[in-house]
XYZ file of C-alpha atoms in Angstrom:
743
model
C 89.485 75.551 17.185
C 92.255 77.739 18.638
C 95.696 76.455 19.583
C 98.646 77.928 21.414
C 102.154 77.276 20.072
C 104.097 74.763 22.156
C 107.068 77.105 22.298
C 105.257 79.491 24.684
C 106.460 78.963 28.278
C 103.130 80.077 29.674
C 99.735 81.413 28.682
C 98.175 84.670 29.779
C 94.422 84.260 30.172
C 92.354 87.436 30.321
C 88.766 88.267 31.115
C 87.956 91.355 29.098
C 85.116 92.335 31.400
C 87.152 92.807 34.558
C 90.587 93.090 32.951
C 91.652 90.359 35.334
C 94.726 88.482 34.147
C 96.655 85.544 35.403
C 99.631 83.580 34.132
C 99.077 79.864 34.078
C 101.260 77.084 32.761
C 99.933 74.809 30.034
C 98.619 72.090 32.279
C 96.457 74.610 34.124
C 94.634 76.032 31.144
C 91.565 73.889 31.719
C 91.255 75.525 35.138
C 92.041 79.076 34.075
C 88.570 80.375 34.780
C 85.590 79.390 36.867
C 82.183 78.921 35.256
C 81.247 82.579 35.601
C 84.204 83.773 33.521
C 83.805 81.707 30.353
C 82.401 83.907 27.628
C 81.899 81.506 24.712
C 81.252 78.017 26.064
C 80.248 76.698 22.654
C 83.793 77.023 21.302
C 86.147 74.102 21.664
C 89.674 75.092 22.551
C 92.918 73.226 22.102
C 95.826 74.464 24.135
C 99.446 73.441 24.397
C 100.443 71.223 27.276
C 103.460 70.715 29.425
C 105.874 68.592 27.351
C 106.209 66.164 30.261
C 102.518 65.327 30.317
C 102.235 63.229 27.173
C 100.483 64.621 24.109
C 100.846 68.057 22.547
C 97.403 69.512 23.090
C 94.532 69.442 25.536
C 91.093 69.859 24.042
C 88.449 71.581 26.139
C 84.705 71.546 25.567
C 81.529 72.530 27.406
C 80.571 69.996 30.067
C 77.187 69.785 28.312
C 75.188 71.749 25.744
C 74.894 75.337 26.870
C 77.060 74.817 29.944
C 79.534 77.600 30.779
C 81.876 75.029 32.322
C 84.831 74.025 30.146
C 86.308 70.621 30.930
C 89.074 68.449 29.496
C 87.675 66.254 26.773
C 89.839 63.438 28.088
C 88.444 60.620 30.223
C 87.755 60.723 33.963
C 87.952 56.947 34.521
C 89.490 53.902 32.854
C 86.266 52.723 31.208
C 82.703 53.995 30.847
C 81.266 50.536 30.142
C 82.861 48.477 32.932
C 84.496 48.946 36.330
C 88.263 49.002 35.893
C 90.329 50.280 38.779
C 92.343 53.359 37.898
C 96.063 52.629 37.821
C 97.982 54.624 40.449
C 101.406 54.742 42.022
C 101.888 53.241 45.493
C 101.991 55.654 48.432
C 103.373 54.268 51.695
C 101.798 55.376 54.976
C 104.012 53.759 57.567
C 103.726 50.066 56.774
C 100.429 50.434 54.860
C 100.443 50.713 51.064
C 97.841 52.825 49.240
C 97.210 52.503 45.514
C 95.728 50.382 42.771
C 98.117 47.460 43.369
C 96.726 47.069 46.884
C 93.310 46.477 48.518
C 91.156 49.529 49.257
C 92.123 50.714 52.744
C 89.602 51.889 55.356
C 90.077 54.543 58.001
C 88.379 56.746 60.563
C 89.191 59.580 62.987
C 89.345 59.812 66.764
C 86.921 62.055 68.672
C 88.751 62.361 71.995
C 90.767 65.386 73.111
C 94.226 64.765 71.647
C 95.837 66.130 74.819
C 94.197 63.285 76.729
C 96.824 60.722 75.759
C 95.323 57.745 77.602
C 91.844 58.282 76.165
C 93.155 58.810 72.638
C 95.351 55.703 72.839
C 92.385 53.665 74.049
C 90.267 54.978 71.181
C 92.940 54.183 68.568
C 93.277 50.637 69.945
C 89.497 50.177 69.789
C 89.462 51.390 66.177
C 92.402 49.154 65.224
C 90.712 46.142 66.819
C 87.670 46.822 64.608
C 89.883 46.461 61.534
C 90.783 49.994 60.420
C 93.977 50.354 58.371
C 94.650 54.006 59.317
C 93.591 56.371 62.109
C 93.489 60.158 61.837
C 93.924 62.392 64.897
C 93.291 66.122 65.047
C 96.371 68.190 65.949
C 95.373 71.816 66.379
C 98.212 73.256 68.496
C 101.633 72.752 70.086
C 100.280 70.925 73.146
C 98.413 68.471 70.942
C 101.536 67.982 68.812
C 103.578 67.224 71.923
C 100.938 64.716 73.027
C 101.241 62.935 69.672
C 104.724 61.691 70.612
C 103.319 60.101 73.768
C 100.372 58.647 71.832
C 102.671 57.058 69.266
C 105.075 55.683 71.878
C 102.284 54.286 74.017
C 100.714 52.492 71.042
C 104.039 50.992 69.999
C 104.602 49.721 73.538
C 101.196 48.023 73.357
C 102.150 46.448 69.976
C 99.790 48.629 67.940
C 101.569 49.710 64.761
C 98.577 51.146 62.934
C 99.697 54.245 60.958
C 98.623 57.576 62.461
C 97.562 60.587 60.405
C 97.736 64.164 61.729
C 94.817 66.416 60.730
C 96.174 69.953 60.299
C 94.358 73.259 59.798
C 95.882 76.767 60.039
C 99.069 75.499 61.727
C 102.159 74.949 59.526
C 104.454 74.953 62.576
C 102.342 72.243 64.232
C 102.529 70.163 61.053
C 106.326 70.384 61.095
C 106.429 69.193 64.702
C 104.040 66.249 64.331
C 105.687 65.088 61.081
C 108.522 63.863 63.283
C 106.327 61.164 64.832
C 103.162 60.531 62.765
C 103.124 58.615 59.487
C 101.033 60.982 57.394
C 100.043 64.652 57.413
C 96.698 65.841 56.103
C 96.812 69.463 54.962
C 93.799 71.493 53.882
C 94.858 73.723 50.959
C 92.094 76.168 51.827
C 93.552 77.157 55.179
C 97.118 75.856 55.509
C 98.750 79.024 54.217
C 95.756 81.271 53.412
C 93.866 83.178 56.067
C 90.432 81.966 57.130
C 87.952 82.697 54.355
C 85.836 85.805 54.865
C 83.715 85.054 51.770
C 84.798 88.279 50.146
C 84.959 88.762 46.376
C 88.521 89.896 45.830
C 90.089 91.375 42.698
C 93.645 90.306 41.928
C 96.218 91.677 39.547
C 98.543 89.181 37.946
C 101.293 90.196 40.378
C 98.987 89.907 43.420
C 97.977 86.393 42.501
C 101.551 85.335 41.835
C 102.678 86.751 45.186
C 100.073 84.663 47.000
C 101.274 81.540 45.228
C 104.821 82.380 46.247
C 103.640 82.823 49.840
C 102.009 79.378 49.767
C 105.218 77.849 48.452
C 107.261 79.553 51.146
C 104.976 78.290 53.950
C 104.414 74.797 52.532
C 107.947 73.913 51.381
C 109.389 73.202 54.880
C 106.668 70.603 55.512
C 107.325 68.899 52.180
C 111.039 68.770 52.954
C 110.315 67.382 56.431
C 108.064 64.658 54.978
C 110.809 63.707 52.520
C 113.364 63.617 55.336
C 111.275 61.357 57.579
C 109.635 59.258 54.854
C 106.143 60.529 55.675
C 103.081 60.530 53.460
C 100.740 63.449 52.869
C 97.118 63.967 51.922
C 96.279 67.139 50.049
C 92.674 67.257 51.180
C 90.410 69.961 49.791
C 87.074 70.634 51.492
C 84.259 72.267 49.550
C 83.431 74.411 52.554
C 86.893 75.803 53.292
C 88.201 77.215 50.042
C 90.217 80.413 50.354
C 88.826 83.806 49.302
C 91.455 83.899 46.564
C 90.312 80.592 45.055
C 86.624 81.483 45.385
C 87.198 84.857 43.744
C 88.684 83.108 40.720
C 86.666 79.902 40.443
C 83.634 80.333 42.655
C 82.608 77.989 45.446
C 82.804 75.115 43.000
C 84.352 71.737 42.172
C 86.641 73.620 39.796
C 87.977 75.689 42.695
C 88.425 72.585 44.826
C 90.647 70.973 42.205
C 92.754 74.050 41.548
C 93.236 74.591 45.283
C 94.722 71.099 45.613
C 96.811 71.421 42.469
C 98.568 74.522 43.793
C 99.959 72.379 46.599
C 100.603 69.361 44.392
C 102.736 71.416 42.019
C 104.926 72.449 44.919
C 105.333 68.806 45.974
C 106.293 67.836 42.443
C 108.691 70.757 42.131
C 110.459 69.438 45.246
C 110.385 65.873 43.857
C 108.015 64.658 46.585
C 105.427 62.173 45.334
C 104.322 60.249 48.440
C 100.935 61.952 48.596
C 97.253 61.344 47.867
C 94.370 63.666 46.986
C 90.882 64.094 48.411
C 87.974 66.325 47.322
C 85.391 66.232 50.102
C 81.987 67.911 50.281
C 78.831 67.367 52.306
C 76.855 67.378 49.048
C 77.458 64.030 47.270
C 76.764 65.568 43.860
C 79.456 68.240 44.338
C 81.835 65.636 45.767
C 81.461 63.341 42.739
C 81.950 66.216 40.292
C 85.088 67.388 42.098
C 86.749 63.969 42.089
C 85.919 63.477 38.423
C 87.414 66.850 37.499
C 90.487 66.012 39.574
C 91.019 62.669 37.853
C 90.302 64.089 34.394
C 93.018 66.664 34.885
C 95.406 64.059 36.317
C 94.911 62.022 33.140
C 95.699 65.144 31.120
C 98.881 65.751 33.076
C 99.959 62.143 33.328
C 99.728 62.055 37.123
C 98.901 58.849 38.984
C 98.378 59.794 42.622
C 95.919 57.696 44.690
C 92.564 58.971 45.926
C 91.127 59.164 49.434
C 87.313 59.177 49.124
C 84.806 60.625 51.561
C 81.591 62.623 51.944
C 82.217 65.047 54.778
C 79.606 65.840 57.449
C 77.393 63.024 56.155
C 75.398 62.802 59.403
C 74.225 59.772 61.337
C 72.297 56.533 60.941
C 70.874 55.586 57.569
C 71.045 59.198 56.325
C 74.810 59.300 56.809
C 75.311 55.864 55.309
C 73.175 56.743 52.300
C 75.019 60.004 51.563
C 78.361 58.222 51.845
C 77.192 55.382 49.620
C 75.983 57.812 46.955
C 79.261 59.740 46.849
C 81.847 57.033 47.533
C 79.932 54.229 45.812
C 79.488 56.232 42.605
C 83.242 56.693 42.296
C 84.024 53.094 43.236
C 81.728 51.921 40.433
C 83.976 53.882 38.047
C 87.116 52.290 39.468
C 88.168 55.373 41.456
C 89.338 55.279 45.068
C 92.169 53.715 47.038
C 91.243 54.516 50.631
C 87.869 55.567 52.074
C 86.329 57.025 55.184
C 82.613 57.055 56.005
C 82.090 60.166 58.167
C 79.262 59.567 60.645
C 78.057 61.435 63.722
C 78.603 58.247 65.703
C 81.494 56.695 67.683
C 84.439 56.322 65.256
C 84.562 52.537 65.503
C 80.986 52.476 64.164
C 82.293 53.904 60.872
C 84.424 50.829 60.179
C 81.647 48.398 59.284
C 79.899 50.532 56.611
C 83.328 51.543 55.369
C 84.301 47.912 54.915
C 81.006 47.120 53.177
C 81.627 49.917 50.673
C 85.225 48.810 50.115
C 84.034 45.250 49.484
C 81.476 46.505 46.983
C 84.162 48.414 45.074
C 86.628 45.543 45.248
C 84.152 43.008 43.850
C 83.115 45.401 41.062
C 86.695 46.056 39.924
C 87.990 42.507 40.393
C 85.176 41.095 38.216
C 85.273 44.182 35.966
C 81.491 44.253 35.979
C 79.931 45.999 33.027
C 78.367 45.675 29.587
C 79.559 45.444 26.001
C 81.325 48.633 24.823
C 79.041 51.440 23.675
C 79.462 55.046 22.662
C 78.348 57.543 25.285
C 77.462 61.042 24.099
C 74.700 62.320 26.383
C 75.751 61.797 30.014
C 77.058 64.881 31.841
C 80.167 63.833 33.770
C 81.161 67.113 35.342
C 78.073 69.217 35.936
C 74.664 68.081 37.109
C 71.921 68.345 34.506
C 68.962 66.145 35.132
C 67.447 64.136 32.314
C 63.802 64.585 33.262
C 61.557 62.027 31.667
C 58.262 63.226 30.285
C 55.739 62.919 33.092
C 52.441 61.256 32.131
C 50.088 63.459 30.168
C 46.346 63.158 30.380
C 44.611 61.686 27.345
C 41.250 62.868 26.163
C 38.430 60.795 27.586
C 40.403 59.185 30.433
C 38.344 58.819 33.605
C 41.278 59.020 36.060
C 44.160 61.438 36.364
C 47.463 59.728 35.560
C 49.496 62.894 35.953
C 50.137 62.215 39.626
C 51.497 58.667 39.344
C 55.034 60.092 39.149
C 56.526 63.112 40.931
C 58.416 65.819 39.064
C 61.276 65.837 41.626
C 61.687 62.081 41.775
C 59.261 59.250 42.441
C 59.073 56.521 45.064
C 57.368 53.280 44.085
C 56.704 50.423 46.500
C 55.864 46.762 46.037
C 52.689 45.854 47.940
C 51.582 42.333 48.799
C 48.011 41.136 48.586
C 47.909 40.701 52.373
C 48.244 44.445 52.913
C 44.897 45.018 51.220
C 43.183 43.226 54.105
C 43.700 46.308 56.311
C 43.238 49.320 53.994
C 43.785 52.012 56.621
C 47.090 50.462 57.699
C 48.088 50.258 54.037
C 47.288 53.939 53.540
C 49.399 54.848 56.571
C 52.309 52.718 55.382
C 52.182 54.550 52.046
C 52.451 57.807 54.052
C 49.138 59.172 52.810
C 47.313 61.777 54.828
C 44.087 60.338 56.216
C 40.934 62.409 56.487
C 38.051 60.458 58.010
C 39.801 57.262 56.939
C 40.179 58.384 53.309
C 43.685 58.641 51.795
C 45.148 61.789 50.259
C 48.642 62.308 48.902
C 51.042 64.305 51.064
C 54.587 65.613 50.667
C 56.258 62.240 51.294
C 53.569 59.876 50.017
C 54.506 56.921 47.819
C 53.648 57.821 44.228
C 52.739 54.430 42.761
C 52.631 50.811 43.892
C 53.568 47.544 42.229
C 50.947 44.859 42.887
C 52.344 41.587 41.533
C 49.117 39.774 42.351
C 45.673 41.322 41.982
C 42.821 40.515 44.381
C 40.052 38.289 43.030
C 37.429 40.101 40.995
C 34.833 39.387 43.686
C 36.940 40.786 46.553
C 34.986 44.038 46.782
C 36.782 45.392 49.863
C 40.273 44.989 48.419
C 39.225 46.508 45.118
C 37.584 49.434 46.873
C 40.846 50.065 48.753
C 42.698 50.168 45.415
C 40.061 52.409 43.830
C 40.555 54.962 46.598
C 44.278 55.046 45.795
C 43.584 55.419 42.071
C 41.207 58.303 42.878
C 44.117 60.273 44.421
C 46.359 59.627 41.398
C 48.377 56.798 42.878
C 49.439 54.437 40.113
C 48.618 50.736 40.479
C 51.111 48.730 38.406
C 50.368 45.062 37.793
C 51.776 42.358 35.472
C 50.158 41.675 32.119
C 49.122 38.139 33.099
C 47.265 39.443 36.172
C 45.499 42.198 34.286
C 44.338 39.804 31.561
C 42.881 37.318 34.067
C 41.649 39.652 36.844
C 41.352 43.070 35.218
C 41.595 46.094 37.508
C 40.077 49.307 36.134
C 42.701 51.987 35.326
C 45.698 49.812 36.258
C 49.077 50.466 34.648
C 50.130 47.176 33.054
C 53.702 45.932 33.453
C 55.082 44.276 30.314
C 58.505 43.030 29.271
C 60.157 43.277 25.866
C 59.164 39.731 24.853
C 55.514 40.446 25.576
C 55.721 43.605 23.489
C 57.474 41.808 20.625
C 54.937 38.978 20.627
C 52.015 41.403 20.622
C 50.576 39.988 23.874
C 49.902 43.523 25.086
C 47.434 43.959 22.231
C 45.006 41.752 24.174
C 44.502 44.753 26.460
C 41.904 47.438 25.702
C 43.249 50.082 23.349
C 44.961 52.959 25.148
C 45.849 50.957 28.275
C 48.745 52.635 30.057
C 51.945 50.566 30.137
C 55.085 50.280 32.226
C 57.937 48.404 30.527
C 60.528 46.437 32.488
C 63.917 45.676 30.938
C 67.520 44.871 31.880
C 69.323 47.522 29.840
C 71.896 45.143 28.387
C 69.620 43.640 25.727
C 70.504 43.916 22.057
C 69.421 47.271 20.654
C 67.221 45.391 18.158
C 65.172 44.050 21.081
C 64.772 47.489 22.655
C 63.545 48.932 19.331
C 60.036 47.671 20.147
C 59.673 50.541 22.628
C 59.199 52.906 19.714
C 55.991 51.130 18.675
C 54.267 51.726 22.036
C 55.724 55.132 22.878
C 52.308 56.793 23.218
C 51.135 54.314 25.867
C 54.303 53.933 27.984
C 54.079 55.856 31.251
C 57.441 54.681 32.584
C 60.315 52.254 32.097
C 61.524 50.106 35.009
C 65.218 49.314 34.763
C 65.643 46.006 36.561
C 68.832 43.937 36.350
C 68.251 40.949 38.644
C 70.991 39.500 40.818
C 72.758 36.621 39.152
C 75.628 37.150 36.740
C 78.849 38.008 38.543
C 79.832 40.452 35.797
C 76.414 42.107 35.461
C 76.458 45.799 36.310
C 73.344 47.784 37.092
C 75.204 51.096 36.709
C 76.681 50.393 33.293
C 73.589 48.689 31.864
C 71.498 51.681 32.925
C 73.950 54.140 31.368
C 73.718 52.121 28.156
C 69.909 52.226 28.332
C 69.817 55.991 28.882
C 72.206 56.484 25.977
C 69.887 54.475 23.727
C 66.788 56.372 24.886
C 68.396 59.781 24.405
C 69.912 58.873 21.049
C 66.472 57.783 19.817
C 64.481 60.659 21.289
C 62.581 58.428 23.733
C 61.906 60.568 26.772
C 60.317 57.949 29.027
C 60.672 58.393 32.777
C 62.992 55.659 34.077
C 62.560 54.088 37.519
C 65.492 52.238 39.088
C 63.988 48.931 40.224
C 66.301 47.099 42.635
C 65.368 43.657 43.902
C 67.549 42.624 46.855
C 68.298 39.166 48.184
C 66.315 37.863 51.130
C 67.668 38.698 54.591
C 70.253 41.152 53.250
C 71.818 43.238 56.034
C 70.236 46.687 56.251
C 73.564 48.467 55.824
C 74.304 46.404 52.712
C 70.914 47.336 51.299
C 71.426 51.059 51.945
C 74.978 50.994 50.593
C 74.059 48.964 47.511
C 71.079 51.202 46.720
C 73.198 54.320 47.177
C 76.052 52.959 45.072
C 73.927 51.530 42.258
C 70.913 53.828 41.914
C 72.732 56.820 43.436
C 75.554 56.523 40.902
C 72.967 57.152 38.185
C 70.858 59.790 39.935
C 73.904 62.010 40.653
C 74.374 62.138 36.885
C 70.748 63.173 36.456
C 69.840 59.733 35.087
C 66.586 58.488 36.501
C 63.183 59.618 37.701
C 62.651 57.485 40.782
C 63.290 54.255 42.651
C 61.536 51.018 43.502
C 63.268 48.946 46.191
C 62.161 45.380 46.900
C 63.692 43.307 49.694
C 61.980 40.217 51.123
C 61.931 40.282 54.899
C 62.582 44.009 55.269
C 60.067 46.318 56.906
C 57.890 48.250 54.486
C 58.527 51.566 56.254
C 62.303 51.031 56.147
C 62.242 50.518 52.373
C 59.994 53.551 51.899
C 62.204 55.787 54.050
C 65.369 54.489 52.369
C 63.865 55.365 48.978
C 63.110 58.935 50.025
C 66.566 59.234 51.642
C 68.134 58.157 48.374
C 66.288 60.813 46.378
C 67.092 63.533 48.916
C 70.747 62.484 49.086
C 70.950 62.880 45.302
C 69.521 66.410 45.610
C 66.227 65.525 43.994
C 63.120 65.373 46.196
C 63.215 67.012 49.630
C 60.764 65.406 52.044
C 62.389 66.158 55.400
C 64.900 68.452 57.050
C 68.425 68.150 55.671
C 71.239 67.959 58.230
C 74.906 68.681 57.674
C 76.419 67.144 60.778
C 80.141 66.763 61.388
C 81.462 63.428 62.694
C 83.198 65.017 65.703
C 86.916 65.082 66.471
C 89.265 66.333 69.156
C 88.268 69.923 68.365
C 84.574 69.367 69.128
C 83.276 71.655 71.875
C 80.132 69.740 72.919
C 78.603 66.257 72.868
C 77.804 66.202 69.179
C 75.738 63.014 69.183
C 73.525 64.149 72.065
C 72.981 67.663 70.703
C 72.401 66.360 67.172
C 69.688 63.998 68.423
C 68.099 66.829 70.412
C 67.989 69.180 67.413
C 66.696 66.489 65.073
C 63.886 65.616 67.472
C 62.585 69.188 67.388
C 63.248 70.140 63.739
C 62.929 67.004 61.592
C 59.564 68.111 60.145
C 60.923 70.997 58.037
C 61.397 69.757 54.443
C 63.401 72.182 52.377
C 65.306 73.484 55.426
C 68.969 72.543 55.899
C 70.625 72.749 59.335
C 74.354 72.389 60.004
C 75.424 71.029 63.393
C 79.162 71.605 63.733
C 81.387 70.796 66.689
C 83.679 73.736 65.912
C 84.350 76.226 63.139
C 87.843 75.076 62.163
C 87.028 74.941 58.454
C 85.126 78.204 58.421
C 81.398 78.772 57.868
C 81.904 77.545 54.323
C 81.882 74.031 55.752
C 78.158 74.693 56.088
C 77.949 75.701 52.433
C 74.755 73.724 51.907
C 73.004 74.814 55.104
C 70.365 77.492 55.705
C 71.086 77.616 59.455
C 74.112 76.672 61.509
C 74.587 75.543 65.127
C 78.317 75.789 65.823
C 80.538 75.334 68.858
C 82.196 78.706 69.420
C 83.774 78.100 72.827
C 83.352 75.514 75.602
C 79.675 75.647 76.642
C 78.891 78.369 74.082
C 77.161 78.147 70.711
C 77.215 80.484 67.716
C 74.229 80.540 65.361
C 74.475 81.209 61.638
C 72.137 82.108 58.816
C 73.906 80.837 55.725
C 77.549 81.792 56.122
C 76.871 84.744 58.426
C 77.057 84.494 62.204
C 74.017 86.247 63.696
C 74.210 85.272 67.386
C 77.315 84.534 69.401
C 78.164 82.828 72.674
C 74.695 81.493 73.491
C 74.677 79.271 76.569
C 74.345 75.688 75.390
C 71.236 74.978 77.472
C 69.382 77.734 75.559
C 70.934 77.211 72.120
C 68.432 74.739 70.654
C 65.492 77.006 71.506
C 67.424 79.946 70.078
C 67.969 78.000 66.852
C 64.238 77.303 66.565
C 63.482 80.974 67.152
C 66.002 81.901 64.467
C 64.263 79.585 61.995
C 60.943 81.212 62.922
C 62.369 84.722 62.542
C 63.446 83.833 59.012
C 60.007 82.543 58.070
C 61.067 78.910 57.633
C 59.255 77.350 60.595
C 56.018 75.370 60.515
C 54.494 73.613 63.480
C 54.840 69.824 63.567
C 51.856 68.001 62.038
C 49.304 66.709 64.515
C 48.537 63.002 64.256
C 44.895 62.287 63.423
């Protein structure tokens, strides 16, 4: 372990390969290089820290075995075994307080042209009436900044005192102007002082890099001083898609770069003794977003900083897709006690964001107020900062077996569904609801077919039609899971038998024929001595169902599952684990989506889990199936449909985003594996479409630019022809298939 003497005022870090050097102060050492520049990730380093930050050294280690990413060994949340809200300072935004001593605040953003004062005022009033705590308004130029004074005055005259936030990109002078009337300024570190990213790999000398930092300080300092003068708040809001070329050249297009980009601005604020600010780390990819916030908080713990967090998944999209992505990203962090204000970005009217936002805030508030969790346990295997999936061992075929069990789970993530006995009365309808492909009435598995079904009640032995329907599913490698009691009384050939730990401990499973395949259901918070019985049936267990029923107010699905995975990994038990969520009857659809995203998604973004099984009495079968596939796709596991990166619209938007988005989706939704960005403007640069294969972007009023990746390939296409041009572009790049024809 290497250490640096505390007497050194700074550290010079050098990459021998490129002879690239950079001076960094102690608190930045953990961010001194992006993943591509670490040469010996297996070595733990201990480096001296700023004397104001607490302890004398910061220990770095690989994020996981073999990972090139070095991370602070320190924590990223208050507790790994229960939800404890991270302690922060209070930041005042007008008359609204943000921080851990206050309720989680909810906010949204207007979509009207900021220069249209009357329309913007009406929109803000509508949002405030829906219950938002803050409203953000885009301010792209001097005319918009001038309009902000009229907007503020008009709202005050109408007795609306909701704090207003100015959204600033590329315009330091505009920020200075609007800081005189709005309560908070959002700056994007990627484009406030840097030029628009050209996605060029730049080489910097130490002096070059330092000069750019000095330039940032020169441009940013007047705004900080203005905010201090007027008592304004600030959000230092990094976007994954709009990092500067300088940051990307050093750290890559990565969570690491997102954090360092924000810290450059935060250090300037602290140097000027300005602390009324919050951080955000937004990305359209929930996995990247979660990693970035965790890295941010880990480094704040190292430095002793306590600034609040604004949470959000940017360009989440619309409908259940957008709600699911937001729930995965925001909900994961809320379950770890992180987050003080949230925005759910949807391609819908802004007031429609308030309800799902409130539902998420309530979820986080209940979790932290009850401090839901499990008994303390040591966690050594979960990867906090970089995604590495724990892939359970898929079923292997045993010699002499008459059916193929290898297809009952999917390598990219499985969807299981609970099927009632009634559904067996109409086999063809059942096959369709499972999304099988029908050929002359016979089912075959397709790309988005349910992998296995849970049948809590078997049909009578003499019900030949129902049993034939099940046999046809077994013949195409769909697993039929049924409880032990059912299988013992009404045996179904080749069924997978569901047993609990008590049944295993009592030996009841031994009443089954030798070699019967098993699925084990457990809570995850049992005593380790009870879970030990899994070792005795390891050869027969196809999967484990983690199921923590509703009931105890302090029970936590997330923490009990983490404890279970830790036990399995520590004991070399590589069973696939399915997240089995049973919801209350008549639960609101949005609550179901948000709870599934927050509970199962919080585990899947850490690579923990091999599939989902959602049960909800009273909900449509197809809705639960689609929600399950959306959850897997949102966690970057199994792609079964086109992925859309769709901005929520704002005053910069150059076309009717909702109408165009619906039009594009209608014609392209059948392209799994293809990602399409639909962006109202290009304010954050093509990097905002970092996850997309193709981009449809407003370039000018009535004109659309088309992108392949981050490169514009067609400009100024008339809007009425742009959707067809996008389809042709997809075809030209070999990614198009014709829509399937219904049988």
